[in-house]
Amino acid sequence: MNELFSEAQAISSPQLRDDIVQQLYSRSRELCDVGVSYTKTKADTRTEKLDAIFTSKIWGFPIMLIMLGVVFYLTIAGANIPSSMLAEFFGWLEGYITSVFQFLHAPDWLHGILVLGLYRGSTWVISVMLPPMAIFFPTFALLENYGYLPRVAFNMDRLFKFVGAHGKQSLTMAMGFGCNAAAVMSSRIIESPRERMLAILTNNFVPCNGRWGILIVLASLFMAANFTGGFKLLVTTGVIVGIVLFGIVVTFFVSWALSKTLLKGVPTHYTLELPPYRRPKFFDTVIRSSLTKSWTVLVRAVKVAAPAAILTWVLANIHIGDTSILLHMVEFLDPFGKMLGLDGYIMLAFILGLPANEIVLPILLMGYLSTGSLTEVDSLVDLKQIFLDHGWTWVTALNVMLFSLLHYPCGTTLVNIYKETKSKKWTFLAFLIPTVLAIVVPFIVYQTAKLLGWV
């Protein structure tokens, strides 16, 4: 019996399967060499030379990190001015809209819901999301068009196979940088149901476009506070890359844990024909990515954020006794938040931000300033002072960034997960797993910081 078991293990070993696949390709190559004659072109030679660098075991991963850093740097540096311009434009337009309400003698509650809640919430999402997406999506599309992203999948295949997942998960993970909801849908490219489920359950650990605002602002205000100019952008980019790499490590860890427990199985083989490198169609790619992907994600985010903004305004303006419902909720959540190095305002902002991550920051400001409406701040200096006045340190900022990175998917993503899995169980797990990690990691960081006397 033991001999049969050992033989069965040997037959099903990953090494044996790899050897079989290798022999098949070697034999196919031999037959092609004998029966097919072809002439190598300059493009073929160029592709082989580039692949020797981009898929190298030595240079492949450093180049990937550099590419990732360049994309983030361009996104951060390029989005600041357009975001500010959009925010100023919407603020200017709000003044005229308010004048119309006053001219029509509209009641204050109607102005509050439609302008201070709906309008401000929706325009915040647009001003925060649109500029980064207009840079990020086309940049990734150009890399895909050039033929580099398939090389990323090729490089990552070894790591994903090691944790029991599929190499194509790297492509869905890359899609998650733009929108986790879209990435969940893109998991259809993975044929194995088990590995597709792994991709769905772990995609949330890649920060989507809605979380970039929080990560970039806090990294700039607290982690790069002592730097100026271009060096400040570099430090901010470095911190963001570090946060993203931590999210990728968590993705590997959770994938490994699930492949050993709830989703046991052997990873399937990933046979990928690498396309030749080609010059991207720059104009077509940029226009298509900007108008289709960016616009689709933006419209979906606004649809989800608008009701949340109205709800936030209602909670902040209905009082029980002398205190608003919003502040009652803050007081209830505050002890738990303090255990994680956060506070009740931060916890409530993330709870109310479930429909869309983009409105977490304005909800937080609304609570801190007790304005009763979604608030915009004139400058980053004012924003940092508000945080400092409420007891923030760099540890608080770090834990907010970690909580933002790890916490439950947004409402749109959860809906897409249910549509893809047709299962309440897996949808609940997609909510539960990141929520537990988002509590445990900041708790450990804060308690460690206390022991070391940093807070």
XYZ file of C-alpha atoms in Angstrom:
455
model
C 0.000 0.000 0.000
C 2.836 2.377 0.891
C 4.531 1.568 -2.416
C 1.326 2.350 -4.327
C 0.959 5.607 -2.427
C 4.558 6.597 -3.167
C 4.088 5.724 -6.834
C 0.884 7.772 -7.016
C 2.675 10.736 -5.429
C 5.501 10.412 -7.934
C 3.088 10.276 -10.848
C 1.248 13.407 -9.650
C 4.379 15.361 -8.740
C 4.682 18.841 -10.269
C 8.207 18.050 -11.472
C 6.997 15.073 -13.502
C 4.248 17.151 -15.136
C 6.776 19.852 -15.968
C 9.077 17.224 -17.483
C 6.234 15.858 -19.633
C 5.352 19.342 -20.914
C 9.014 20.063 -21.597
C 9.416 16.800 -23.535
C 6.323 17.568 -25.613
C 7.688 20.984 -26.566
C 11.172 19.587 -27.218
C 9.757 16.890 -29.476
C 7.564 19.428 -31.283
C 10.620 21.631 -31.829
C 12.593 18.682 -33.257
C 9.787 17.852 -35.701
C 9.519 21.501 -36.756
C 13.268 21.699 -37.328
C 13.097 18.636 -39.582
C 9.921 19.398 -41.520
C 9.621 23.197 -41.523
C 12.016 25.746 -42.935
C 11.757 29.375 -41.960
C 13.832 32.495 -42.087
C 14.530 34.463 -38.956
C 13.546 38.121 -39.300
C 15.011 41.137 -37.567
C 11.851 41.330 -35.438
C 12.360 37.748 -34.212
C 15.978 38.465 -33.301
C 14.967 41.691 -31.547
C 12.259 39.881 -29.563
C 14.689 37.175 -28.431
C 17.239 39.772 -27.293
C 14.623 41.745 -25.354
C 13.170 38.576 -23.797
C 16.636 37.619 -22.603
C 16.457 40.810 -20.487
C 12.764 41.201 -19.582
C 12.222 37.526 -18.665
C 15.646 37.019 -17.121
C 15.767 35.423 -13.675
C 18.224 38.150 -12.681
C 16.844 41.274 -14.383
C 13.165 40.393 -14.854
C 11.904 41.348 -11.384
C 14.034 44.507 -10.907
C 12.773 45.784 -14.277
C 9.188 45.050 -13.211
C 9.684 47.083 -10.007
C 11.228 49.966 -11.955
C 8.319 49.918 -14.426
C 5.851 49.897 -11.531
C 7.623 52.837 -9.911
C 7.681 54.815 -13.165
C 3.943 54.265 -13.699
C 3.162 55.392 -10.142
C 5.495 58.383 -10.404
C 3.828 59.532 -13.623
C 0.392 59.018 -12.082
C 1.231 60.913 -8.880
C 3.130 63.752 -10.566
C 0.690 64.138 -13.439
C -2.577 63.941 -11.495
C -1.981 66.662 -8.888
C -2.585 69.747 -11.034
C -5.616 68.398 -13.000
C -7.211 67.203 -9.745
C -6.791 70.641 -8.178
C -8.163 72.337 -11.295
C -11.215 70.073 -11.347
C -11.833 70.645 -7.633
C -11.617 74.426 -8.122
C -13.956 74.258 -11.114
C -16.563 72.225 -9.233
C -16.249 74.583 -6.236
C -16.813 77.574 -8.538
C -19.805 75.847 -10.135
C -21.249 75.018 -6.713
C -21.504 78.719 -5.953
C -23.776 79.248 -8.966
C -25.850 76.166 -8.142
C -26.334 77.465 -4.599
C -27.412 80.833 -6.035
C -30.094 79.049 -8.079
C -31.402 77.300 -4.959
C -31.499 80.620 -3.120
C -33.268 82.305 -6.037
C -35.921 79.560 -6.006
C -36.226 79.823 -2.178
C -35.543 76.091 -1.900
C -35.567 74.735 1.674
C -32.199 74.249 3.402
C -32.652 70.491 3.722
C -33.111 70.137 -0.052
C -29.968 72.221 -0.715
C -28.108 70.130 1.857
C -29.048 66.788 0.340
C -28.632 67.729 -3.338
C -25.680 70.140 -3.168
C -23.751 69.545 0.075
C -24.346 65.808 -0.113
C -25.007 64.539 -3.658
C -23.127 67.196 -5.658
C -20.061 67.433 -3.419
C -19.774 63.673 -3.028
C -20.026 63.029 -6.760
C -17.667 65.845 -7.775
C -15.079 64.750 -5.186
C -15.067 61.294 -6.776
C -14.638 62.829 -10.246
C -11.840 65.220 -9.269
C -9.950 62.539 -7.299
C -10.446 59.622 -9.706
C -10.467 61.048 -13.214
C -6.919 62.492 -13.519
C -5.125 59.399 -12.115
C -7.237 57.076 -14.280
C -6.575 59.206 -17.360
C -2.850 58.580 -16.790
C -2.825 55.097 -15.268
C -5.098 53.217 -17.676
C -3.440 54.498 -20.896
C 0.039 53.816 -19.465
C -0.855 50.222 -18.664
C -2.579 49.878 -22.029
C 0.608 51.045 -23.783
C 2.663 48.440 -21.882
C 0.140 45.795 -22.892
C 0.122 47.002 -26.495
C 3.914 46.920 -26.600
C 3.893 43.299 -25.417
C 5.422 43.776 -21.974
C 2.500 42.681 -19.734
C 2.571 39.067 -21.012
C 6.236 39.009 -19.896
C 5.094 40.128 -16.435
C 2.697 37.172 -16.342
C 5.531 34.888 -17.468
C 7.820 36.149 -14.689
C 5.118 35.957 -12.019
C 4.017 32.461 -13.012
C 6.751 30.842 -10.932
C 5.686 32.708 -7.788
C 1.982 32.082 -8.257
C 2.590 28.403 -8.973
C 4.654 28.201 -5.758
C 1.665 29.403 -3.696
C -0.783 27.127 -5.542
C -2.262 29.765 -7.860
C -2.165 30.437 -11.598
C 0.206 32.699 -13.545
C -2.691 34.502 -15.217
C -3.593 35.868 -11.782
C -0.802 38.408 -12.319
C -2.835 39.882 -15.185
C -5.984 40.179 -13.061
C -3.837 41.677 -10.307
C -2.519 44.298 -12.738
C -6.106 45.098 -13.732
C -6.898 45.592 -10.035
C -4.604 48.622 -9.882
C -7.258 50.424 -11.887
C -10.437 48.849 -10.505
C -10.933 45.746 -8.369
C -14.456 45.304 -9.734
C -13.127 45.136 -13.299
C -10.347 42.776 -12.160
C -12.895 40.361 -10.693
C -14.586 40.185 -14.092
C -11.222 39.718 -15.830
C -10.607 36.572 -13.739
C -12.651 34.739 -16.405
C -9.403 34.327 -18.333
C -8.391 31.681 -15.752
C -9.866 28.337 -16.845
C -9.593 26.447 -13.532
C -12.525 27.249 -11.172
C -10.281 26.774 -8.114
C -7.605 29.154 -9.356
C -10.203 31.619 -10.595
C -11.638 31.703 -7.059
C -8.156 32.365 -5.651
C -7.795 35.333 -7.996
C -11.217 36.682 -7.009
C -10.648 36.340 -3.245
C -7.199 37.974 -3.262
C -7.555 40.736 -5.850
C -8.669 43.227 -3.200
C -5.125 43.388 -1.782
C -4.067 45.409 -4.812
C -4.982 49.078 -4.244
C -7.591 50.236 -6.724
C -7.939 53.735 -8.122
C -10.366 54.709 -5.364
C -7.683 54.115 -2.714
C -4.892 55.984 -4.495
C -6.157 59.306 -3.132
C -5.746 58.263 0.513
C -2.412 56.510 -0.065
C -0.866 59.367 -2.055
C -2.094 62.142 0.246
C -0.967 60.445 3.463
C 2.362 59.317 2.007
C 3.007 62.890 0.887
C 1.883 64.557 4.139
C 3.495 62.248 6.686
C 6.066 59.926 5.078
C 7.639 62.524 2.769
C 6.976 65.519 5.024
C 10.658 66.484 5.370
C 11.333 66.603 1.625
C 10.472 69.112 -1.090
C 10.180 69.315 -4.862
C 10.997 66.364 -7.063
C 12.647 64.459 -4.217
C 9.360 64.574 -2.297
C 7.651 62.973 -5.300
C 10.323 60.261 -5.362
C 9.893 59.520 -1.648
C 6.104 59.465 -2.020
C 6.449 57.094 -4.977
C 8.821 54.880 -2.972
C 6.350 54.653 -0.088
C 3.493 53.822 -2.464
C 5.585 51.125 -4.167
C 6.371 49.698 -0.717
C 2.679 49.603 0.199
C 1.859 47.924 -3.120
C 4.603 45.323 -2.628
C 3.223 44.582 0.839
C -0.196 44.054 -0.756
C 1.355 41.645 -3.274
C 3.060 39.726 -0.441
C -0.312 39.472 1.327
C -1.807 38.228 -1.958
C 0.780 35.437 -2.108
C 0.292 34.552 1.571
C -3.512 34.397 1.377
C -3.357 32.448 -1.905
C -0.995 29.936 -0.285
C -3.177 29.631 2.831
C -6.363 29.134 0.793
C -4.679 26.591 -1.522
C -3.785 24.561 1.568
C -7.228 24.784 3.204
C -10.481 25.853 1.542
C -9.212 25.662 -2.036
C -6.892 22.669 -2.008
C -5.508 21.577 -5.331
C -2.559 21.442 -7.684
C -1.906 24.486 -9.889
C -2.612 23.905 -13.560
C 0.018 24.509 -16.197
C 0.266 27.909 -17.769
C 1.243 27.684 -21.411
C 1.755 31.200 -22.721
C 2.819 32.106 -26.236
C 4.659 35.381 -25.841
C 3.689 37.837 -28.591
C 6.407 39.761 -30.425
C 7.235 43.265 -29.269
C 5.573 45.867 -31.404
C 5.364 49.612 -31.512
C 2.162 50.680 -29.698
C -0.534 52.549 -31.538
C -0.115 55.455 -29.189
C -3.083 57.633 -30.113
C -5.600 54.792 -30.506
C -4.489 53.130 -27.265
C -4.606 56.301 -25.186
C -7.982 57.404 -26.526
C -9.531 53.947 -26.126
C -8.265 53.535 -22.554
C -9.250 57.049 -21.538
C -12.718 57.011 -23.049
C -13.739 53.419 -22.357
C -12.027 52.139 -19.207
C -11.726 55.463 -17.379
C -15.230 56.605 -18.256
C -16.846 53.244 -17.411
C -15.168 53.005 -14.010
C -15.896 56.657 -13.242
C -19.605 56.395 -14.059
C -19.929 53.258 -11.922
C -18.118 54.935 -9.014
C -20.317 58.046 -9.176
C -23.479 55.919 -9.222
C -22.366 54.166 -6.051
C -20.891 57.220 -4.313
C -23.897 59.504 -4.800
C -26.299 57.617 -2.466
C -23.505 57.260 0.115
C -22.906 61.017 0.066
C -26.616 61.659 0.639
C -26.687 59.147 3.527
C -23.655 60.806 5.112
C -25.290 64.228 4.995
C -28.498 62.846 6.540
C -26.599 61.141 9.399
C -24.633 64.327 10.095
C -27.725 66.548 10.187
C -30.223 64.479 12.164
C -29.664 64.923 15.901
C -30.564 62.780 18.867
C -30.430 65.141 21.785
C -27.628 67.607 21.128
C -25.520 65.157 19.122
C -25.865 64.039 15.508
C -26.325 60.387 14.635
C -22.920 60.537 12.959
C -21.173 61.556 16.200
C -23.073 58.903 18.184
C -21.668 56.313 15.779
C -18.171 57.813 16.145
C -18.337 57.533 19.951
C -19.434 53.893 19.674
C -16.583 52.980 17.322
C -13.859 55.029 19.028
C -12.635 52.436 21.604
C -12.224 49.800 18.907
C -10.477 52.255 16.587
C -8.027 53.284 19.327
C -6.928 49.634 19.676
C -5.761 49.775 16.037
C -4.058 53.143 16.376
C -7.004 54.806 14.626
C -10.143 56.491 16.003
C -13.913 56.385 15.660
C -13.978 58.983 12.888
C -11.614 56.913 10.751
C -13.535 53.693 11.351
C -16.863 55.334 10.491
C -15.398 56.908 7.348
C -14.395 53.465 6.068
C -17.777 51.971 6.996
C -19.727 54.718 5.212
C -17.214 54.505 2.382
C -18.204 50.891 1.640
C -20.037 51.882 -1.576
C -16.964 53.709 -2.941
C -13.464 54.135 -1.471
C -13.194 57.595 -3.042
C -15.461 59.196 -0.431
C -13.607 57.902 2.658
C -11.389 60.989 2.898
C -14.147 63.629 2.478
C -16.342 61.788 5.014
C -13.425 61.769 7.461
C -12.920 65.509 7.012
C -16.612 66.143 7.435
C -16.538 64.334 10.768
C -13.395 66.097 12.012
C -14.664 69.553 11.068
C -18.250 68.818 12.192
C -19.587 70.715 9.191
C -22.510 68.423 8.481
C -21.552 68.276 4.819
C -18.876 66.721 2.650
C -15.907 69.042 2.891
C -13.023 70.085 0.706
C -9.864 71.673 2.112
C -8.043 74.544 0.408
C -4.504 73.117 0.726
C -2.535 70.080 1.880
C -1.056 72.190 4.693
C -4.558 72.810 6.073
C -5.368 69.116 5.658
C -2.323 68.005 7.644
C -3.085 70.495 10.404
C -6.587 69.053 10.746
C -5.089 65.581 11.171
C -2.502 66.804 13.684
C -5.203 68.592 15.693
C -6.940 65.230 16.085
C -3.853 63.474 17.399
C -2.448 61.953 14.235
C 1.165 60.770 14.058
C 3.067 59.034 11.270
C 1.966 55.734 12.859
C -1.680 56.808 12.513
C -1.087 57.667 8.858
C 0.680 54.341 8.241
C -2.157 52.369 9.839
C -4.768 54.267 7.831
C -2.815 53.382 4.672
C -2.578 49.726 5.724
C -6.263 49.598 6.643
C -7.146 51.189 3.300
C -4.962 48.662 1.468
C -6.291 45.562 3.239
C -9.910 46.273 4.134
C -13.029 44.766 2.544
C -13.822 45.352 -1.146
C -16.075 48.242 -2.130
C -19.771 47.661 -2.791
C -19.352 47.470 -6.566
C -16.635 44.824 -6.257
C -18.719 42.738 -3.832
C -21.632 42.822 -6.264
C -19.323 41.662 -9.075
C -17.931 38.882 -6.871
C -21.434 37.592 -6.235
C -22.260 37.763 -9.941
C -19.095 35.817 -10.829
C -19.313 33.185 -8.071
C -23.118 32.928 -7.698
C -22.357 32.136 -4.051
C -23.169 34.026 -0.851
C -20.537 31.956 0.945
C -17.644 33.025 -1.270
C -18.871 36.613 -1.392
C -18.937 36.688 2.418
C -15.427 35.213 2.551
C -14.276 37.867 0.075
C -15.520 40.389 2.650
C -14.338 38.565 5.790
C -10.739 37.653 4.876
C -9.532 41.200 4.087
C -11.520 42.620 7.014
C -9.736 40.330 9.476
C -6.348 41.206 7.988
C -7.193 44.932 8.033
C -7.818 44.626 11.785
C -4.900 42.345 12.686
C -2.096 44.136 10.780
C -2.733 47.701 12.105
C -3.251 46.245 15.610
C 0.188 44.590 15.479
C 1.817 47.730 14.036
C 0.282 50.004 16.677
C 1.022 47.739 19.629
C 4.603 47.301 18.414
C 4.973 51.079 18.025
C 3.718 51.524 21.613
C 6.223 49.005 22.943
C 9.050 50.804 21.137
C 7.906 54.196 22.419
C 7.104 55.623 18.990
C 3.623 56.760 20.080
